[in-house]
Amino acid sequence: MAKRYQNREWKNSMRLRLDYNNMMSEFVGKNEGFTTKEINQVKGKALEALDKIKQSRGKGWLGWTELPYNQAEIVADINATAKKIRKTAKNFVVLGIGGSALGPIAVFQALCHLHYNDLPSRVRKGPKFYVEDNVDPERMKALLDVINVEETVFNVITKSGSTSETMTQYLIIYDLLKQKLGDKAKEHIIATTSANAGNLIKLAKTEDFKTFYIPDGVGGRFSELCPVGLLPAAVLGIDIGEMLAGAQYMDKICMNGTFVKNPALINAALQYIAINKGKNVSVMMPYADGLKFVADWYCQLWAESLGKEVDLNGNRVNAGQTPVKSLGVTDQHSQVQLYTEGPFDKVITFLAVDKYREEVVISNGCEDIPDVHFLCGHTMNELISAERSATEYALTVKERLNHTIYLPEINAFTIGELLYYFEMQTAFEGEMLGVDTYNQPGVENGKNATYALLGRKGYEKKAEELNSAPAKKAEFIC
């Protein structure tokens, strides 16, 4: 039976749209808005970035660009494994941090029932889902209070197998599984890791865990469309073939050399101009609860990829734009006051949905209270869309830069599009800024300090460095 994403007309109807009118001087004012001339001045730089990505795709750390195309066998294995898990396990738990957690959380929130774990099992038709992305001891204890490990499959995700947080979780969970299940404990662990190096692959081979591989050229924050994100999605009953089809569709759009037809490239150019004008905060504001954690995922992608001390030539640039997550309508009542009247240092990205998956009519009542009764007969769909339009207008008349990405609806195809769109925009932005989009020296320094504090062998020099730091003064503690 043909899938809907194999139909060209349906795919075209699901195309994301970028509306950047409110970045332009005609709409947001000449003081803050951009002119066509300014955009044309950076167009050449943007097209150079596109050419570099085209030349390098699939190589080095751009292995993620081939994920929409080269995983047919892997998808079949994932779907078969997921089918078994859905039949036998009551819970599925991801043990991971960073990209290993944020991607699965974002897709779960976007494509599953918003109260999925609270649904009866006959309605869910799959295991309850948890992502443990921290080492707060109370959180681990809380998880163990609501699951039985012997009824649970744990997906341990770390490319290196040396991620302290993830391996701490693994050590605790595998010990509990062995206590409960003995030799059968291994049946409750799936490892997602590097095929060629690291500690987890060694453990997986020794313990005979079912294993999926993270391609060498795919870093954590670009890994949602490989087994890192595809296995959890498949366990949840999400069509991962459709997700990859959406990413493939967006890839073809993002490789378009016609500047005005390439939304990720245009947006990278707009953000490049904004950054050079001191707009150092990027606010991601989805108007759908389903997209709430896409903002969290975006924050890691944008911050970790672009926040760099030096450029590719070793010059100190302290590049980057601070990402902030927000949620419409919720944060209209908390953050929007700052966005409309605070410093002119932000660009707001709205995520809008043309057609929500449900429609709720506002009930009749309060006839004697006109300030409430006017809502009656409208729908919540109308209300949330009006709230977004009103916020967009309020920002625009205050000369605040904003733009909107429209999803025709939220489904596996459009989520695949959206994630890939942001990955491409980030790649283009990194090229335009002249930084290494794929390294993370600031993160590594913190990791090394943690290893030293906990006495890991080989980190004695870092321990000496930490021990020689100035002692804190009592007068500065109150």
Coordinates of C-alpha atoms in Angstrom, one line a residue:
M1 CA 0.0 0.0 0.0
A2 CA 1.4 3.4 -1.0
K3 CA 2.3 5.8 1.7
R4 CA 0.9 9.3 1.6
Y5 CA 4.4 10.8 1.5
Q6 CA 5.0 9.1 -1.8
N7 CA 2.3 11.3 -3.3
R8 CA 3.9 14.5 -4.8
E9 CA 0.7 16.6 -4.4
W10 CA 0.4 15.6 -0.7
K11 CA 4.0 16.4 -0.1
N12 CA 3.7 19.8 -1.7
S13 CA 0.7 20.6 0.4
M14 CA 2.8 19.9 3.5
R15 CA 5.6 22.3 2.6
L16 CA 6.8 24.6 5.4
R17 CA 6.6 28.4 4.7
L18 CA 8.9 31.2 5.9
D19 CA 7.3 34.6 6.2
Y20 CA 10.0 37.2 6.9
N21 CA 8.0 40.4 6.1
N22 CA 8.5 41.6 9.7
M23 CA 12.2 41.5 9.3
M24 CA 12.0 44.1 6.5
S25 CA 12.0 47.9 6.9
E26 CA 8.7 48.3 5.0
F27 CA 7.0 46.6 8.0
V28 CA 9.1 46.9 11.1
G29 CA 10.5 50.4 10.3
K30 CA 13.7 51.7 8.9
N31 CA 15.4 52.0 12.3
E32 CA 15.4 48.2 12.9
G33 CA 14.2 46.6 9.7
F34 CA 16.4 45.3 6.9
T35 CA 16.4 46.5 3.3
T36 CA 16.6 44.5 0.2
K37 CA 19.9 46.1 -0.5
E38 CA 21.3 44.8 2.8
I39 CA 20.1 41.3 2.0
N40 CA 21.7 41.5 -1.4
Q41 CA 25.0 42.6 0.2
V42 CA 25.2 39.2 2.0
K43 CA 23.6 37.1 -0.7
G44 CA 27.0 36.2 -2.1
K45 CA 28.3 35.1 1.3
A46 CA 25.1 33.0 1.7
L47 CA 25.5 31.3 -1.7
E48 CA 29.2 30.6 -0.8
A49 CA 27.9 28.9 2.4
L50 CA 25.5 26.8 0.3
D51 CA 28.3 25.8 -2.1
K52 CA 30.5 24.7 0.8
I53 CA 27.8 22.5 2.2
K54 CA 27.1 21.0 -1.2
Q55 CA 30.8 20.2 -1.6
S56 CA 31.2 18.7 1.8
R57 CA 27.9 16.9 2.3
G58 CA 28.3 13.4 3.6
K59 CA 31.9 14.1 4.5
G60 CA 33.4 14.7 7.9
W61 CA 30.8 16.0 10.4
L62 CA 28.3 16.5 7.6
G63 CA 27.3 12.9 7.7
W64 CA 23.8 14.0 8.9
T65 CA 23.1 15.4 5.4
E66 CA 22.8 11.8 4.1
L67 CA 20.5 10.5 6.8
P68 CA 17.3 11.1 4.8
Y69 CA 18.7 8.8 2.0
N70 CA 20.9 6.0 3.3
Q71 CA 19.0 4.2 6.1
A72 CA 16.6 1.8 4.4
E73 CA 18.0 -1.3 6.0
I74 CA 18.4 0.4 9.4
V75 CA 14.8 1.6 9.3
A76 CA 13.6 -1.9 8.6
D77 CA 15.7 -3.2 11.6
I78 CA 14.4 -0.4 13.9
N79 CA 10.8 -1.0 12.9
A80 CA 11.1 -4.8 13.6
T81 CA 12.8 -4.1 17.0
A82 CA 10.2 -1.5 17.9
K83 CA 7.3 -3.9 17.0
K84 CA 8.7 -6.5 19.5
I85 CA 9.1 -3.8 22.2
R86 CA 5.6 -2.6 21.7
K87 CA 4.3 -6.1 22.3
T88 CA 6.4 -7.0 25.3
A89 CA 7.4 -4.0 27.3
K90 CA 5.3 -1.8 29.5
N91 CA 7.9 1.0 29.6
F92 CA 10.5 2.3 27.2
V93 CA 13.2 4.5 28.8
V94 CA 15.8 6.6 27.0
L95 CA 19.0 7.1 29.0
G96 CA 20.9 10.0 27.4
I97 CA 21.7 13.7 27.6
G98 CA 22.0 16.6 25.1
G99 CA 21.0 15.6 21.6
S100 CA 20.5 12.0 22.7
A101 CA 17.6 13.2 24.8
L102 CA 16.3 16.5 23.4
G103 CA 15.5 15.1 19.9
P104 CA 13.5 12.1 21.2
I105 CA 11.6 14.4 23.7
A106 CA 10.8 16.9 20.9
V107 CA 9.4 14.3 18.6
F108 CA 7.5 12.5 21.3
Q109 CA 5.8 15.8 22.4
A110 CA 5.0 16.7 18.7
L111 CA 3.6 13.5 17.4
C112 CA 2.1 11.6 20.4
H113 CA -1.0 12.4 22.5
L114 CA -0.1 15.2 24.9
H115 CA -1.0 13.0 27.8
Y116 CA 0.3 9.8 26.2
N117 CA 1.6 8.1 29.4
D118 CA -1.7 8.7 31.1
L119 CA -3.8 6.9 28.5
P120 CA -4.9 3.3 29.1
S121 CA -2.6 0.8 27.5
R122 CA -5.4 -0.3 25.1
V123 CA -5.5 3.2 23.7
R124 CA -1.8 3.8 23.8
K125 CA -1.0 0.4 22.1
G126 CA 2.6 0.8 23.2
P127 CA 4.8 1.2 26.2
K128 CA 4.9 4.3 28.5
F129 CA 7.8 6.6 27.5
Y130 CA 10.4 8.3 29.6
V131 CA 13.6 10.2 28.8
E132 CA 16.0 10.5 31.7
D133 CA 18.4 13.3 30.7
N134 CA 19.8 14.3 34.1
V135 CA 21.6 12.9 37.1
D136 CA 19.5 14.4 39.8
P137 CA 19.3 11.5 42.3
E138 CA 15.7 12.4 43.1
R139 CA 14.8 12.0 39.5
M140 CA 16.3 8.5 39.2
K141 CA 14.5 7.5 42.4
A142 CA 11.2 8.9 41.1
L143 CA 11.5 6.9 37.8
L144 CA 12.1 3.7 39.8
D145 CA 9.0 4.5 41.9
V146 CA 6.8 4.3 38.8
I147 CA 8.3 1.5 36.7
N148 CA 9.4 -2.0 37.3
V149 CA 12.7 -2.5 35.6
E150 CA 11.8 -6.1 34.6
E151 CA 8.9 -4.7 32.5
T152 CA 11.1 -2.0 30.9
V153 CA 13.4 -1.7 27.9
F154 CA 16.2 0.8 28.4
N155 CA 17.8 2.5 25.4
V156 CA 21.3 3.7 26.4
I157 CA 22.5 6.4 24.0
T158 CA 26.0 7.7 24.0
K159 CA 28.4 7.8 21.0
S160 CA 31.5 7.7 23.1
G161 CA 30.3 5.6 25.9
S162 CA 32.2 7.9 28.2
T163 CA 29.4 10.4 28.8
S164 CA 29.4 10.5 32.6
E165 CA 25.7 11.2 33.0
T166 CA 24.5 8.4 30.7
M167 CA 26.9 5.8 31.9
T168 CA 26.0 6.6 35.5
Q169 CA 22.4 5.8 34.6
Y170 CA 23.5 2.7 32.8
L171 CA 25.5 1.4 35.8
I172 CA 22.5 1.9 38.2
I173 CA 19.9 0.4 35.8
Y174 CA 22.0 -2.6 34.6
D175 CA 22.8 -3.5 38.2
L176 CA 19.1 -3.5 39.1
L177 CA 18.3 -5.6 36.0
K178 CA 20.9 -8.2 36.9
Q179 CA 19.6 -8.4 40.4
K180 CA 16.0 -9.0 39.1
L181 CA 16.6 -11.0 36.0
G182 CA 20.1 -12.5 36.1
D183 CA 21.3 -13.5 32.6
K184 CA 18.1 -12.2 31.0
A185 CA 19.0 -8.6 32.0
K186 CA 20.7 -8.0 28.7
E187 CA 17.4 -8.4 26.9
H188 CA 16.2 -5.2 28.5
I189 CA 19.1 -3.0 27.2
I190 CA 19.5 -1.5 23.7
A191 CA 22.7 0.4 23.0
T192 CA 22.9 3.2 20.5
T193 CA 26.5 4.1 20.1
S194 CA 29.5 4.3 17.7
A195 CA 30.2 1.1 15.7
N196 CA 34.0 1.7 15.8
A197 CA 35.1 3.2 19.1
G198 CA 34.2 4.0 22.7
N199 CA 33.2 2.2 25.8
L200 CA 29.6 1.4 25.1
I201 CA 30.3 -0.6 22.0
K202 CA 32.8 -2.7 24.0
L203 CA 30.1 -3.3 26.7
A204 CA 27.5 -4.1 24.0
K205 CA 29.7 -6.8 22.5
T206 CA 30.7 -8.2 25.9
E207 CA 27.1 -8.3 27.2
D208 CA 25.5 -9.1 23.9
F209 CA 23.1 -6.1 23.8
K210 CA 21.0 -5.3 20.8
T211 CA 22.9 -2.4 19.2
F212 CA 22.2 0.4 16.8
Y213 CA 24.9 2.6 15.5
I214 CA 25.4 6.4 15.3
P215 CA 27.2 7.2 12.1
D216 CA 30.8 8.6 12.5
G217 CA 29.9 11.9 10.8
V218 CA 26.8 12.6 12.9
G219 CA 27.2 14.7 16.1
G220 CA 24.8 14.6 19.0
R221 CA 22.8 17.7 18.1
F222 CA 22.4 16.5 14.5
S223 CA 21.5 13.0 15.4
E224 CA 17.7 12.9 15.7
L225 CA 17.2 11.5 12.2
C226 CA 19.5 8.5 12.9
P227 CA 18.8 5.6 15.3
V228 CA 19.2 8.0 18.2
G229 CA 15.8 9.5 17.5
L230 CA 14.3 6.9 15.1
L231 CA 14.2 4.0 17.5
P232 CA 12.3 5.8 20.3
A233 CA 9.9 7.3 17.6
A234 CA 9.2 3.9 16.1
V235 CA 8.6 2.4 19.6
L236 CA 6.0 5.1 20.0
G237 CA 4.3 4.1 16.8
I238 CA 5.5 7.1 14.7
D239 CA 6.1 6.5 11.0
I240 CA 9.8 7.1 10.8
G241 CA 9.8 6.6 7.1
E242 CA 7.5 9.6 6.8
M243 CA 9.8 11.6 9.1
L244 CA 12.8 10.8 6.8
A245 CA 10.7 11.6 3.7
G246 CA 10.0 15.1 5.2
A247 CA 13.7 15.6 5.8
Q248 CA 14.5 14.5 2.3
Y249 CA 11.9 16.9 0.9
M250 CA 13.4 19.8 2.9
D251 CA 16.9 18.8 1.8
K252 CA 16.0 19.3 -1.8
I253 CA 14.5 22.7 -1.0
C254 CA 17.7 23.7 1.0
M255 CA 20.0 22.7 -1.9
N256 CA 18.2 25.1 -4.2
G257 CA 20.8 27.6 -5.6
T258 CA 18.1 30.2 -6.3
F259 CA 18.4 32.3 -3.2
V260 CA 14.8 33.5 -2.9
K261 CA 13.6 29.9 -3.2
N262 CA 15.7 28.6 -0.3
P263 CA 14.1 29.5 3.1
A264 CA 16.9 28.1 5.3
L265 CA 19.5 30.0 3.4
I266 CA 17.5 33.2 3.4
N267 CA 16.9 32.9 7.2
A268 CA 20.6 32.3 7.7
A269 CA 21.3 35.5 5.8
L270 CA 18.7 37.4 7.9
Q271 CA 20.2 36.1 11.2
Y272 CA 23.7 36.9 10.0
I273 CA 22.6 40.6 9.4
A274 CA 20.8 40.6 12.7
I275 CA 23.9 39.3 14.6
N276 CA 26.1 41.9 13.0
K277 CA 23.6 44.5 14.2
G278 CA 23.8 43.4 17.8
K279 CA 20.7 41.2 17.8
N280 CA 22.2 38.6 20.1
V281 CA 19.1 36.8 21.3
S282 CA 17.1 34.3 19.2
V283 CA 13.6 33.6 20.7
M284 CA 11.9 30.5 19.5
M285 CA 8.1 30.8 20.2
P286 CA 5.9 27.9 19.0
Y287 CA 2.1 28.4 19.1
A288 CA 1.3 24.7 19.7
D289 CA 2.0 22.7 22.8
G290 CA 3.1 19.9 20.5
L291 CA 6.0 22.0 19.3
K292 CA 7.1 23.1 22.8
F293 CA 10.1 20.9 23.0
V294 CA 11.2 21.7 19.5
A295 CA 12.3 25.0 21.0
D296 CA 14.4 23.1 23.6
W297 CA 16.0 21.0 20.8
Y298 CA 16.6 24.2 18.8
C299 CA 18.3 25.9 21.7
Q300 CA 21.0 23.2 21.9
L301 CA 21.5 23.1 18.1
W302 CA 21.8 26.9 17.7
A303 CA 23.8 27.6 20.9
E304 CA 26.3 24.7 20.7
S305 CA 26.9 25.0 17.0
L306 CA 27.4 28.8 16.8
G307 CA 28.7 29.9 20.2
K308 CA 32.4 29.8 19.5
E309 CA 35.3 31.8 20.9
V310 CA 37.4 31.7 17.8
D311 CA 36.7 31.4 14.1
L312 CA 38.3 28.9 11.6
N313 CA 41.4 31.1 11.3
G314 CA 42.0 31.2 15.1
N315 CA 40.8 34.8 15.5
R316 CA 38.9 35.6 18.7
V317 CA 35.3 36.4 17.6
N318 CA 33.1 35.2 20.5
A319 CA 30.4 34.4 18.0
G320 CA 26.9 33.3 18.5
Q321 CA 23.3 34.2 19.4
T322 CA 21.7 33.2 22.6
P323 CA 18.6 31.0 22.0
V324 CA 15.6 31.5 24.3
K325 CA 12.6 29.2 24.4
S326 CA 9.1 30.6 24.8
L327 CA 5.6 29.2 24.3
G328 CA 2.6 30.9 22.8
V329 CA 0.1 31.7 24.3
T330 CA 1.6 30.9 27.7
D331 CA 4.5 33.3 27.6
Q332 CA 2.5 36.2 26.3
H333 CA 1.7 36.5 30.0
S334 CA 5.4 36.3 31.1
Q335 CA 8.0 37.2 28.5
V336 CA 6.4 39.2 25.7
Q337 CA 6.4 42.4 27.8
L338 CA 10.2 42.3 27.6
Y339 CA 10.2 41.5 23.9
T340 CA 8.0 44.4 23.0
E341 CA 9.5 47.1 25.3
G342 CA 12.9 45.8 26.4
P343 CA 16.2 46.1 24.6
F344 CA 16.4 45.9 20.8
D345 CA 18.6 42.8 20.9
K346 CA 16.2 40.0 19.9
V347 CA 14.8 38.2 16.9
I348 CA 11.6 36.3 17.5
T349 CA 10.8 33.2 15.5
F350 CA 7.1 32.2 15.6
L351 CA 6.2 28.6 14.8
A352 CA 2.6 28.6 13.5
V353 CA 0.2 25.8 12.6
D354 CA -2.3 26.2 9.8
K355 CA -4.5 23.3 10.9
Y356 CA -4.5 21.8 14.4
R357 CA -5.3 18.2 14.7
E358 CA -8.3 18.9 16.9
E359 CA -11.0 21.6 17.0
V360 CA -12.7 22.7 20.2
V361 CA -15.7 25.0 20.2
I362 CA -16.0 27.5 23.0
S363 CA -19.2 26.8 24.8
N364 CA -22.0 29.3 25.2
G365 CA -22.5 31.1 28.5
C366 CA -21.9 34.3 30.5
E367 CA -24.5 36.1 28.5
D368 CA -24.6 39.0 31.0
I369 CA -20.8 39.5 30.8
P370 CA -20.0 40.9 27.4
D371 CA -16.3 40.8 28.1
V372 CA -16.5 37.0 28.3
H373 CA -19.5 36.3 26.1
F374 CA -17.8 37.5 22.9
L375 CA -15.8 34.4 22.9
C376 CA -18.8 32.1 22.7
G377 CA -19.2 30.3 19.3
H378 CA -15.6 30.8 18.4
T379 CA -13.1 27.9 18.6
M380 CA -9.9 27.5 20.6
N381 CA -8.3 27.2 17.2
E382 CA -9.4 30.7 16.2
L383 CA -8.3 32.0 19.6
I384 CA -4.7 30.7 19.5
S385 CA -4.3 31.9 15.9
A386 CA -5.6 35.3 16.8
E387 CA -3.3 35.5 19.8
R388 CA -0.3 34.7 17.6
S389 CA -1.3 37.3 15.0
A390 CA -1.9 39.9 17.7
T391 CA 1.5 39.2 19.3
E392 CA 3.2 39.5 15.9
Y393 CA 1.4 42.8 15.3
A394 CA 2.3 44.1 18.8
L395 CA 6.0 43.3 18.2
T396 CA 6.0 44.8 14.7
V397 CA 4.5 48.1 15.6
K398 CA 7.2 48.4 18.3
E399 CA 9.8 47.8 15.6
R400 CA 10.8 44.4 16.9
L401 CA 12.2 41.9 14.4
N402 CA 10.1 38.8 14.0
H403 CA 9.4 36.2 11.4
T404 CA 7.1 33.1 11.2
I405 CA 7.6 29.5 10.1
Y406 CA 4.2 27.9 9.1
L407 CA 3.6 24.2 9.4
P408 CA 0.5 23.2 7.4
E409 CA -0.2 20.7 10.2
I410 CA 1.8 18.7 12.7
N411 CA 2.7 15.3 11.5
A412 CA 5.7 13.0 11.0
F413 CA 6.5 14.5 7.6
T414 CA 6.4 18.2 8.7
I415 CA 8.4 17.4 11.8
G416 CA 11.0 15.8 9.7
E417 CA 11.0 18.9 7.5
L418 CA 11.2 21.3 10.4
L419 CA 14.1 19.5 12.2
Y420 CA 16.1 19.3 9.0
Y421 CA 15.3 22.9 8.1
F422 CA 16.9 24.1 11.4
E423 CA 19.9 21.8 10.9
M424 CA 20.5 23.3 7.4
Q425 CA 19.9 26.9 8.6
T426 CA 22.4 26.2 11.4
A427 CA 25.0 24.8 9.0
F428 CA 24.6 27.8 6.6
E429 CA 24.9 30.2 9.6
G430 CA 28.1 28.6 10.8
E431 CA 29.6 28.9 7.4
M432 CA 28.7 32.6 7.1
L433 CA 30.1 33.3 10.6
G434 CA 33.3 31.4 9.8
V435 CA 33.1 29.1 12.8
D436 CA 33.4 25.4 13.3
T437 CA 29.8 24.4 13.5
Y438 CA 30.5 20.9 14.8
N439 CA 32.9 21.2 17.6
Q440 CA 32.2 22.1 21.3
P441 CA 35.4 23.0 23.2
G442 CA 33.4 24.8 25.9
V443 CA 31.4 21.7 26.6
E444 CA 34.5 19.5 26.6
N445 CA 36.3 21.8 29.2
G446 CA 33.4 21.3 31.6
K447 CA 33.4 17.6 31.0
N448 CA 37.1 17.4 31.8
A449 CA 36.7 19.3 35.0
T450 CA 34.0 16.9 36.1
Y451 CA 36.3 13.9 35.4
A452 CA 39.0 15.6 37.4
L453 CA 36.8 16.3 40.4
L454 CA 35.7 12.6 40.5
G455 CA 39.2 11.3 40.2
R456 CA 39.2 9.8 36.7
K457 CA 42.6 8.6 35.7
G458 CA 44.4 10.8 33.2
Y459 CA 42.9 14.0 34.5
E460 CA 45.4 14.7 37.3
K461 CA 46.6 18.0 35.7
K462 CA 43.1 19.3 35.4
A463 CA 42.6 18.3 39.1
E464 CA 45.7 20.3 40.0
E465 CA 44.4 23.3 38.0
L466 CA 41.0 23.1 39.9
N467 CA 42.7 22.7 43.3
S468 CA 44.9 25.8 42.6
A469 CA 41.9 28.0 41.9
P470 CA 41.4 30.9 44.4
A471 CA 39.4 29.8 47.5
K472 CA 36.0 31.5 47.8
K473 CA 35.7 34.4 50.3
A474 CA 33.2 34.2 53.1
E475 CA 32.3 37.9 52.7
F476 CA 30.9 37.3 49.3
I477 CA 28.4 34.7 50.6
C478 CA 25.3 36.0 52.3

